Short mmCIF file of N, CA and C in Angstrom, two decimals:
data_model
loop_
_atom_site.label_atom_id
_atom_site.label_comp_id
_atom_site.label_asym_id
_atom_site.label_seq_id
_atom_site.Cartn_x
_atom_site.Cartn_y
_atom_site.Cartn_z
N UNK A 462 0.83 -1.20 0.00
CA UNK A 462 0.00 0.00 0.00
C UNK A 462 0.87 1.26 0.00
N UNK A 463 1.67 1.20 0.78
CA UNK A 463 2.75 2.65 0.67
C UNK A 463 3.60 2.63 -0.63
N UNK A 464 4.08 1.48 -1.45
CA UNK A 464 4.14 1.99 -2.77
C UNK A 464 3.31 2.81 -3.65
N UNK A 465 1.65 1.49 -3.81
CA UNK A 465 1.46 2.37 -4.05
C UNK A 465 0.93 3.84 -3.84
N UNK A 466 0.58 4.28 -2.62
CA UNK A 466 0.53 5.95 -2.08
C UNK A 466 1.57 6.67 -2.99
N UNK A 467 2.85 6.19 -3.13
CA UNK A 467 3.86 6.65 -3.32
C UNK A 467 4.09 7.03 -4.51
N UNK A 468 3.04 6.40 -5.49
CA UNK A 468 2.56 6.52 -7.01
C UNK A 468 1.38 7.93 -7.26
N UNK A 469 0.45 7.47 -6.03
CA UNK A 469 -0.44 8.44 -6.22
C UNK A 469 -0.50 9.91 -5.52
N UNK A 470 0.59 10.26 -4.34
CA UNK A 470 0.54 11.00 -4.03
C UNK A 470 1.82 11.56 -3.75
N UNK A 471 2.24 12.45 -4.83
CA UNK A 471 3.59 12.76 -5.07
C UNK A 471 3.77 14.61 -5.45
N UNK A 472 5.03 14.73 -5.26
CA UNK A 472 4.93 16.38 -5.66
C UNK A 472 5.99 15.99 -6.84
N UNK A 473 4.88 17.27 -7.79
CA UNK A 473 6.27 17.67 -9.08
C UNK A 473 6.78 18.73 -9.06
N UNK A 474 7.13 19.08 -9.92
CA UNK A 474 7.77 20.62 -9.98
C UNK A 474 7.89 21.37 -11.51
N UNK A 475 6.66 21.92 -11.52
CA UNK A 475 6.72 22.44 -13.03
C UNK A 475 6.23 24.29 -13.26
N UNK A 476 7.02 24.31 -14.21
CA UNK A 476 6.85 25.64 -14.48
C UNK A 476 7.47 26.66 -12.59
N UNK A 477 8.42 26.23 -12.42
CA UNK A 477 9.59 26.73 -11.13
C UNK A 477 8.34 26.89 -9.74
N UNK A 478 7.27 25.89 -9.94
CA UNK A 478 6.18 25.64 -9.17
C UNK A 478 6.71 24.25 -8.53
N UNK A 479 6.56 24.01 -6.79
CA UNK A 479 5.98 22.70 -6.49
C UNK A 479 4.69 22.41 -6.43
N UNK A 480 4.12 21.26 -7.10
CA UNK A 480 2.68 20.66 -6.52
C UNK A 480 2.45 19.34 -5.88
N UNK A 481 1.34 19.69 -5.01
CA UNK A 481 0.75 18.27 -4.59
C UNK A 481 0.05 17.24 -5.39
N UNK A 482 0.04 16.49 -5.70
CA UNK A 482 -0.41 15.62 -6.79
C UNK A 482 -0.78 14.40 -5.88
N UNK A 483 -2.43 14.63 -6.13
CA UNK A 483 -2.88 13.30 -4.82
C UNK A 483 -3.80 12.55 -5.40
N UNK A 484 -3.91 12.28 -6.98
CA UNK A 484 -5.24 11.71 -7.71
C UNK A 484 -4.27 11.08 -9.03
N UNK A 485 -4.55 9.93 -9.30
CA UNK A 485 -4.35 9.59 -10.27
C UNK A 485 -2.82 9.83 -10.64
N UNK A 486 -2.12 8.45 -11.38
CA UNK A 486 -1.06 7.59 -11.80
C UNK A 486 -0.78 8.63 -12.62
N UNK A 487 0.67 9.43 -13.07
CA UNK A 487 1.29 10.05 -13.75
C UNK A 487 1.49 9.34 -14.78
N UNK A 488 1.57 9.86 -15.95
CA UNK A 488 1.45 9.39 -17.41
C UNK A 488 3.17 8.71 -17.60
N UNK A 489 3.04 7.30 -18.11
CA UNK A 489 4.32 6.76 -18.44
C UNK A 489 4.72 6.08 -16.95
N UNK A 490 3.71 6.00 -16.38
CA UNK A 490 3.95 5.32 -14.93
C UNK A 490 3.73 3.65 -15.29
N UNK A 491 5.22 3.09 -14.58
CA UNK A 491 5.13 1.72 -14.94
C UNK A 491 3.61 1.21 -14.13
N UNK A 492 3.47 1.23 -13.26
CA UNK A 492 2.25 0.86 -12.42
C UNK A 492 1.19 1.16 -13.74
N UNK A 493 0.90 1.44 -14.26
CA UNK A 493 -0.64 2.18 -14.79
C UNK A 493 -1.06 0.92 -15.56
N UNK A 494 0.18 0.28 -16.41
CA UNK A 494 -0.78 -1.20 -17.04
C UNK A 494 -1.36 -2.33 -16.08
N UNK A 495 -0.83 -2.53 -14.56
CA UNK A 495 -0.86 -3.48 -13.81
C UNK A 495 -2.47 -2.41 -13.18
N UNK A 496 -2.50 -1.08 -13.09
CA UNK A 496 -3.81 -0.70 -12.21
C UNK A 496 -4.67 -0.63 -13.20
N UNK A 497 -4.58 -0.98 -14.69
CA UNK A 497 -5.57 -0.69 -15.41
C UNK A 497 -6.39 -2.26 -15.60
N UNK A 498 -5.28 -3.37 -15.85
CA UNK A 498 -5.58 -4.31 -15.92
C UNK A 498 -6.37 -5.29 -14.26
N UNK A 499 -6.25 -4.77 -13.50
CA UNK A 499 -7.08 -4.86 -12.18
C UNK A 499 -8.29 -4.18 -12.02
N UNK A 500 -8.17 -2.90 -12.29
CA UNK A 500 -9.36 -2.07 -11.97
C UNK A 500 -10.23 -2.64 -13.28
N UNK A 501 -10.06 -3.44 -14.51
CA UNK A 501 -11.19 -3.47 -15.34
C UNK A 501 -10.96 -4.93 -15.55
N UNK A 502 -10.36 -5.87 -14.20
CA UNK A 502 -10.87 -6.66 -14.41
C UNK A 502 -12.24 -7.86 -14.84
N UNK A 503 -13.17 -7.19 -13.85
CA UNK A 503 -14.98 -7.01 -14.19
C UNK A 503 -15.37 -7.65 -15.56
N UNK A 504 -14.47 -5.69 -15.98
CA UNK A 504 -15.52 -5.83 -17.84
C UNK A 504 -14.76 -7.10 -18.15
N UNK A 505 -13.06 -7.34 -18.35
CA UNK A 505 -12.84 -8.38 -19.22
C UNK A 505 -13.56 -9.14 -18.98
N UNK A 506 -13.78 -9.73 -17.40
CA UNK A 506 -14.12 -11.72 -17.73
C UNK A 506 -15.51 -11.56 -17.89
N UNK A 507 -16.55 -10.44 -17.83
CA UNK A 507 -17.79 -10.58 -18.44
C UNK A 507 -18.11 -10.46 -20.04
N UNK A 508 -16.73 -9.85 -20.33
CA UNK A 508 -16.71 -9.63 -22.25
C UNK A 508 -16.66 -11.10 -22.43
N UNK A 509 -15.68 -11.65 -21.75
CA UNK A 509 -15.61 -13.06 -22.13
C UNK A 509 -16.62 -13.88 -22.33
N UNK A 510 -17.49 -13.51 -21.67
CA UNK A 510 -18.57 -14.99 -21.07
C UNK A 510 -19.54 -14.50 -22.28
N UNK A 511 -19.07 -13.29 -23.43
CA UNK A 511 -20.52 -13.32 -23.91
C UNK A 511 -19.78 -13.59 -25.63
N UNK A 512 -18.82 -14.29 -25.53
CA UNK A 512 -18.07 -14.71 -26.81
C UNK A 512 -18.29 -14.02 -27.95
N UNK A 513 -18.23 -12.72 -27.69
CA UNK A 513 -17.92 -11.95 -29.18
C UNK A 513 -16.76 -11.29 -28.82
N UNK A 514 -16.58 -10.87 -29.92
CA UNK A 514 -14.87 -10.52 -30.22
C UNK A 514 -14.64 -8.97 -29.42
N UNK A 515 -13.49 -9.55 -28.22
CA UNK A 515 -13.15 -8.21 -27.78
C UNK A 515 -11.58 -8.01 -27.33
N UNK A 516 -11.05 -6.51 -27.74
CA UNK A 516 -9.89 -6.39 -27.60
C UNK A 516 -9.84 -5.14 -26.65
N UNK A 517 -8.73 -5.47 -25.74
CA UNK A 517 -8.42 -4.32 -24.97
C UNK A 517 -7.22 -3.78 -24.63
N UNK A 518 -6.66 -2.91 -24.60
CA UNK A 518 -5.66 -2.13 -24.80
C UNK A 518 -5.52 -1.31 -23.47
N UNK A 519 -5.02 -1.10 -22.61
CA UNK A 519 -4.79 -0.23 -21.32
C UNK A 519 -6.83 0.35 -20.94
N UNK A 520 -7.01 1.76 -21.42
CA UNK A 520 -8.25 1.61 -21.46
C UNK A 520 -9.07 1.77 -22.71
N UNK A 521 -8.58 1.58 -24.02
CA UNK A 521 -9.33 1.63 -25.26
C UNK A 521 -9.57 0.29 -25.22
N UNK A 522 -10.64 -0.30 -25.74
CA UNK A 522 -11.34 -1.30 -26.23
C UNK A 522 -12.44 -1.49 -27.26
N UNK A 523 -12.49 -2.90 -28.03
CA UNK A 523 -12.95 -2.57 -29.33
C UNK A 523 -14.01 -3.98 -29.07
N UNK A 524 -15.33 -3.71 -29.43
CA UNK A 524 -16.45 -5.37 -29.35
C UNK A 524 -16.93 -5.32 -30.67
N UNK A 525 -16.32 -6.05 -30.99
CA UNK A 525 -17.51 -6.49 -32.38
C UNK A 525 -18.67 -7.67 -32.35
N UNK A 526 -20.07 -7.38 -32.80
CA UNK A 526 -20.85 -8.46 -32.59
C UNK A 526 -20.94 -8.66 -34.30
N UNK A 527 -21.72 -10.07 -34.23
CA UNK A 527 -22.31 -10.26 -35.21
C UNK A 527 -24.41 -10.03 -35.75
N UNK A 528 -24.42 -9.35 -34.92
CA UNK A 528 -26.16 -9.28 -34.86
C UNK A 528 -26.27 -7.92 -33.71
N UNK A 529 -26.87 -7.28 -34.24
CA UNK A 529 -27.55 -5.66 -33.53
C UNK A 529 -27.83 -6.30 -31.96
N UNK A 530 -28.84 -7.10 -32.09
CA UNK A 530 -28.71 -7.14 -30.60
C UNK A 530 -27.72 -7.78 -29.23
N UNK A 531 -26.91 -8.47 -30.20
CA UNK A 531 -25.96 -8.85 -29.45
C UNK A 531 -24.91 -7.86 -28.80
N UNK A 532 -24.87 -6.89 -30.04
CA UNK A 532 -24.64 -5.52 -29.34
C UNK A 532 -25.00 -4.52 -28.32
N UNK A 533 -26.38 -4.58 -28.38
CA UNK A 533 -27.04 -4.39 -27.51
C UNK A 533 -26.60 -4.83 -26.54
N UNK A 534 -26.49 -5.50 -26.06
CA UNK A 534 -26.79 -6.59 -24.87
C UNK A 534 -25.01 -6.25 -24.24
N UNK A 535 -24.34 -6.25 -25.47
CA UNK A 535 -22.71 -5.82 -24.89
C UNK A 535 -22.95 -4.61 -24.07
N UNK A 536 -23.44 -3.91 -24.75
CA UNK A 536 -23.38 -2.03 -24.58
C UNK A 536 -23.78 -2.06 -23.50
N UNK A 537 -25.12 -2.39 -22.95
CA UNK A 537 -25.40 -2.85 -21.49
C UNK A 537 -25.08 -2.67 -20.21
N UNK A 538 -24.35 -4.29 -20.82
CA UNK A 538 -23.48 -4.86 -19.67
C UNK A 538 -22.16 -3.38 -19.68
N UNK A 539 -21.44 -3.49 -20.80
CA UNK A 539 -20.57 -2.16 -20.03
C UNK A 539 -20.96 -0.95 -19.56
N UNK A 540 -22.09 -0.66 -19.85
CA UNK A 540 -22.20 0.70 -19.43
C UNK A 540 -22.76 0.56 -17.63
N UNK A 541 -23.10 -0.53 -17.33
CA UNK A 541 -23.58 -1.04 -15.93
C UNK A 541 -22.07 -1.72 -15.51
N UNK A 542 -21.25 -2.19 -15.80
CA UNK A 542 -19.52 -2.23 -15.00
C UNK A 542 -18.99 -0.78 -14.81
N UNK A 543 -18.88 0.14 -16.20
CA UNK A 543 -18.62 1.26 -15.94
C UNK A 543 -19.24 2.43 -15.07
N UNK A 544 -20.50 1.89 -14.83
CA UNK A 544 -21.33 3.17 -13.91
C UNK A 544 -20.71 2.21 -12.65
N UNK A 545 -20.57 0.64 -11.72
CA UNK A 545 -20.01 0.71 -10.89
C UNK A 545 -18.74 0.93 -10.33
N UNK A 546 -17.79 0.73 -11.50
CA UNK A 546 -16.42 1.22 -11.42
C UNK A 546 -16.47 2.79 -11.31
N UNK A 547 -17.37 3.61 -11.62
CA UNK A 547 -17.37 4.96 -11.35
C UNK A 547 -16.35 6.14 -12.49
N UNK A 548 -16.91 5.18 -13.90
CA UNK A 548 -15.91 5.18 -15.64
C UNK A 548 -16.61 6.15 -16.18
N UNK A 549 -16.27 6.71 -16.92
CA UNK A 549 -17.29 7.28 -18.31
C UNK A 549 -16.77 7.01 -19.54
N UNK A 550 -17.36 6.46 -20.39
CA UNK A 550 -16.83 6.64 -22.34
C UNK A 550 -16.25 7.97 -22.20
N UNK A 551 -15.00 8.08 -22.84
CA UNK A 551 -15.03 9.37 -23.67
C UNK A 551 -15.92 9.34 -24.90
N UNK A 552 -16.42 10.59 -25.14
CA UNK A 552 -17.53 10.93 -26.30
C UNK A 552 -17.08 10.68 -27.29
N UNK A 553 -15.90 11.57 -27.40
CA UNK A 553 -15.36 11.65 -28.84
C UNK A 553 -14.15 10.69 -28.80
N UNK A 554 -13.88 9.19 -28.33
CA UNK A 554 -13.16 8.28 -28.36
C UNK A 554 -14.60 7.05 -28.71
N UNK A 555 -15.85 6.96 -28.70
CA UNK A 555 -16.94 5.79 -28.42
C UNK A 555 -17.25 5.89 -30.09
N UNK A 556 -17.33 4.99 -30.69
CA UNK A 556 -18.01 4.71 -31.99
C UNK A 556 -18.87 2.94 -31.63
N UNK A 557 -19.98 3.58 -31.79
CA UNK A 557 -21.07 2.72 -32.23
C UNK A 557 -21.64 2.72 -33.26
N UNK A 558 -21.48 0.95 -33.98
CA UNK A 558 -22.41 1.45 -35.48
C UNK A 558 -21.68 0.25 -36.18
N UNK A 559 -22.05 0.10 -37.74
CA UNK A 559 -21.35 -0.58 -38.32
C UNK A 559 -19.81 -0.70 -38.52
N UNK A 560 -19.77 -2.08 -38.93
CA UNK A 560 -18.02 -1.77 -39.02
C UNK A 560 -17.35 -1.45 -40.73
N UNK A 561 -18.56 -1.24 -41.00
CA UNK A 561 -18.47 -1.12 -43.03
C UNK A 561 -18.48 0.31 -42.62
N UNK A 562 -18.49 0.96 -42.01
CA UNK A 562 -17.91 2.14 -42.01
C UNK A 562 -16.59 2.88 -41.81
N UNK A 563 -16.27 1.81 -40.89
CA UNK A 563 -14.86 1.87 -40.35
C UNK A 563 -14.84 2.36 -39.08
N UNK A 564 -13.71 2.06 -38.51
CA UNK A 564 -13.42 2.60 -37.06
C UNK A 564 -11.87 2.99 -36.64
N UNK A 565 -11.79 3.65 -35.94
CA UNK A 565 -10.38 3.95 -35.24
C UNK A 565 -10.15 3.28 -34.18
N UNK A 566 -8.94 2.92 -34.03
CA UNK A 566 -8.54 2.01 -32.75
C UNK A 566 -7.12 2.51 -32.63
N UNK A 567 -6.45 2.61 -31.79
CA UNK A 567 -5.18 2.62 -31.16
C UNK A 567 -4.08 3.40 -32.29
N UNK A 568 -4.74 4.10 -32.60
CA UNK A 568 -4.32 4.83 -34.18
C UNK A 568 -4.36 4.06 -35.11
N UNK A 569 -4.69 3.57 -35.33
CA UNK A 569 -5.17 3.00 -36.92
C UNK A 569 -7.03 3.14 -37.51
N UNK A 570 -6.88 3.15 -38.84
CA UNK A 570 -8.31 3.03 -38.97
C UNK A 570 -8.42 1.80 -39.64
N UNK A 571 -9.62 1.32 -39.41
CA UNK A 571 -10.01 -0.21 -39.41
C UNK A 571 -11.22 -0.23 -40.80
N UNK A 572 -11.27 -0.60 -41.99
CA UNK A 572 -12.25 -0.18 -42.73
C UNK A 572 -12.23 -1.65 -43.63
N UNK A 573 -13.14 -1.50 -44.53
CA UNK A 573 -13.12 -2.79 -45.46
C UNK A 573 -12.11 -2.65 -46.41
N UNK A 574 -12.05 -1.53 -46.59
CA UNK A 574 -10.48 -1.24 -47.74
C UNK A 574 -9.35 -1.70 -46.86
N UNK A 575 -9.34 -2.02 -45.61
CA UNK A 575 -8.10 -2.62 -44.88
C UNK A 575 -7.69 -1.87 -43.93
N UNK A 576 -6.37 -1.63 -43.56
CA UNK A 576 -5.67 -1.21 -42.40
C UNK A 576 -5.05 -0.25 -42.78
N UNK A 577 -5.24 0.77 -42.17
CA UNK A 577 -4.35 2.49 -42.04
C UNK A 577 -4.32 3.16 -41.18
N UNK A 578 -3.46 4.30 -41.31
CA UNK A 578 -3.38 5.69 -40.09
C UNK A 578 -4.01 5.81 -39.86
N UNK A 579 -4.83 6.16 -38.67
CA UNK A 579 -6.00 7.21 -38.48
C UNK A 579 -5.60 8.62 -38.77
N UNK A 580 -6.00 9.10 -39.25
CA UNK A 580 -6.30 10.91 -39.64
C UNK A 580 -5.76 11.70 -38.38
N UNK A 581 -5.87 11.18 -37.73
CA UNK A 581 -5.47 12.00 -35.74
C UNK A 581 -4.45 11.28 -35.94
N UNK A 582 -4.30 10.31 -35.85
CA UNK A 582 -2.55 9.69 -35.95
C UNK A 582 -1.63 10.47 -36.71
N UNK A 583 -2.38 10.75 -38.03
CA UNK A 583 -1.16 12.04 -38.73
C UNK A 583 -0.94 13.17 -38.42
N UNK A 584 -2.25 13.96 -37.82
CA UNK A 584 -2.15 15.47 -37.43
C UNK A 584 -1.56 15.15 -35.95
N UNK A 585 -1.38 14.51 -34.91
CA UNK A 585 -0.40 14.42 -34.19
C UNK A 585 0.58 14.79 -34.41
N UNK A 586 1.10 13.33 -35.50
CA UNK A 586 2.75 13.07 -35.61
C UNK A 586 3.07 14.68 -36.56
N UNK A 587 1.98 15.23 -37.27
CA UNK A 587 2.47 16.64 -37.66
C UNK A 587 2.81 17.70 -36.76
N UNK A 588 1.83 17.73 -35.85
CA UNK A 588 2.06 18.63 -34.56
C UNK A 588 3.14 18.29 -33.80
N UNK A 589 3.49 17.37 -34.05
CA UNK A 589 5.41 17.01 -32.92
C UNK A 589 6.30 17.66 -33.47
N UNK A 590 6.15 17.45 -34.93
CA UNK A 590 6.83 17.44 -35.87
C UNK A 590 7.48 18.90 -35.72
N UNK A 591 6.32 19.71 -35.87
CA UNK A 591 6.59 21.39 -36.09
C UNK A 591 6.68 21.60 -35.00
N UNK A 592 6.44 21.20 -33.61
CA UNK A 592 7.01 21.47 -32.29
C UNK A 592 8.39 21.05 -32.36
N UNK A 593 8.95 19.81 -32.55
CA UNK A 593 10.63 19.99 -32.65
C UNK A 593 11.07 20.97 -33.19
N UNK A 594 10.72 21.53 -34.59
CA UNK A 594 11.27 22.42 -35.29
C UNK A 594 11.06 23.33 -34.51
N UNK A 595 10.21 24.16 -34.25
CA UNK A 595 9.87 25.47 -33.27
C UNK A 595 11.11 25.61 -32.37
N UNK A 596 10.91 24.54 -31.55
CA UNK A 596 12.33 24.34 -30.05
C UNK A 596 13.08 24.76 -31.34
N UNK A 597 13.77 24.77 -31.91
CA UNK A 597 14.90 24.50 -32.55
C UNK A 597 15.67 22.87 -32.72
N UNK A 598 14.74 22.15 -33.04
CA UNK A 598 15.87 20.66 -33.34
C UNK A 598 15.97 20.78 -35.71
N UNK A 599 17.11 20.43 -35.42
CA UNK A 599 17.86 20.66 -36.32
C UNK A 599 17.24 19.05 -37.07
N UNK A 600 17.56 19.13 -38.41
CA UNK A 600 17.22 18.07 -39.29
C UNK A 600 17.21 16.78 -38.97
N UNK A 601 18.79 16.45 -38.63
CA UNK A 601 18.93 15.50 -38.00
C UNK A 601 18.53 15.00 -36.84
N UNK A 602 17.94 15.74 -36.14
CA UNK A 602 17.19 15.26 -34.69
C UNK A 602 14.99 14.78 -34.96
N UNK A 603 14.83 15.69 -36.09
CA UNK A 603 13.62 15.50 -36.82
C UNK A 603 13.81 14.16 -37.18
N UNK A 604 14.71 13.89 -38.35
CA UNK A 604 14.85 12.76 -38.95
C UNK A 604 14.77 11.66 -38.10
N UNK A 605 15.57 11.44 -36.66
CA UNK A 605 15.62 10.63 -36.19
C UNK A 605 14.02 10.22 -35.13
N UNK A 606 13.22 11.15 -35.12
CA UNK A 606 12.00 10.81 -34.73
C UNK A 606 10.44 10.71 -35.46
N UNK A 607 10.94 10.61 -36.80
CA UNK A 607 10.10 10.09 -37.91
C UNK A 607 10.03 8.75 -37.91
N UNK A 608 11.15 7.91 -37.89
CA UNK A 608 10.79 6.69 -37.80
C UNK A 608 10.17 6.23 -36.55
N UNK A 609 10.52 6.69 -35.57
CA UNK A 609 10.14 6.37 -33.88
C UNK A 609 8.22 6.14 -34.14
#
């Protein structure tokens, strides 16, 4: 338990500021895959028990059914784990609907034409892009985080 305290309640120091920081796992914190994969233990083993296809990723996750109401019946059940875990969907991360439309997942888009970037995956990696340059990183320091 005092580890983890020691995760969740920590001071940083930003912008020639100290803060108290008493909520929630700092980003790039080794702990965060081991508290994500506990705290949603629930949804997995109930995704399981209803054998349609589900993938999960830290907290993005993707259900595909084969029949509307089987969907239904998914949507449900998570939205009743997530109201007791005390979760919300992000809005603009939730796509419901066909999959002949396509979908985004973990940066990629998922469509019947196949597998690609997502559109936010590129205007990201553009926005880093012209932020290195801004700082001042020189060609060679660009170059080397294009492939990354």
């Amino acid at each position: 338990m005092d580890l983890l305290k020691g995760y969740l309640y920590r001071t940083i120091y930003y912008g020639g500021l100290y803060w108290d920081i008493k909520r929630g796992i700092s980003l790039g914190c080794s702990l965060s895959p081991l508290m994500g994969a506990l705290y949603l233990k629930e949804l997995d083993d109930s995704m399981e028990k209803t054998g349609l296809f589900y993938a999960r990723y830290m907290d993005d996750w993707v259900i595909l059914a084969p029949k509307k109401w089987k969907l239904r019946s998914a949507i449900k059940m998570v939205n009743q784990i997530l109201y007791r875990l005390r979760l919300e969907k992000h809005p603009d991360k939730t796509f419901i609907g066909r999959i002949e439309k396509g979908f985004d997942f973990l940066g990629y888009v998922f469509s019947p034409s196949g597998l690609g970037i997502a559109q936010k995956t590129l205007k990201n990696f553009a926005e880093r892009i012209t932020r290195l340059y801004e700082q001042g990183a020189d060609h060679i320091r660009i170059g080397q985080y294009v492939p990354r």
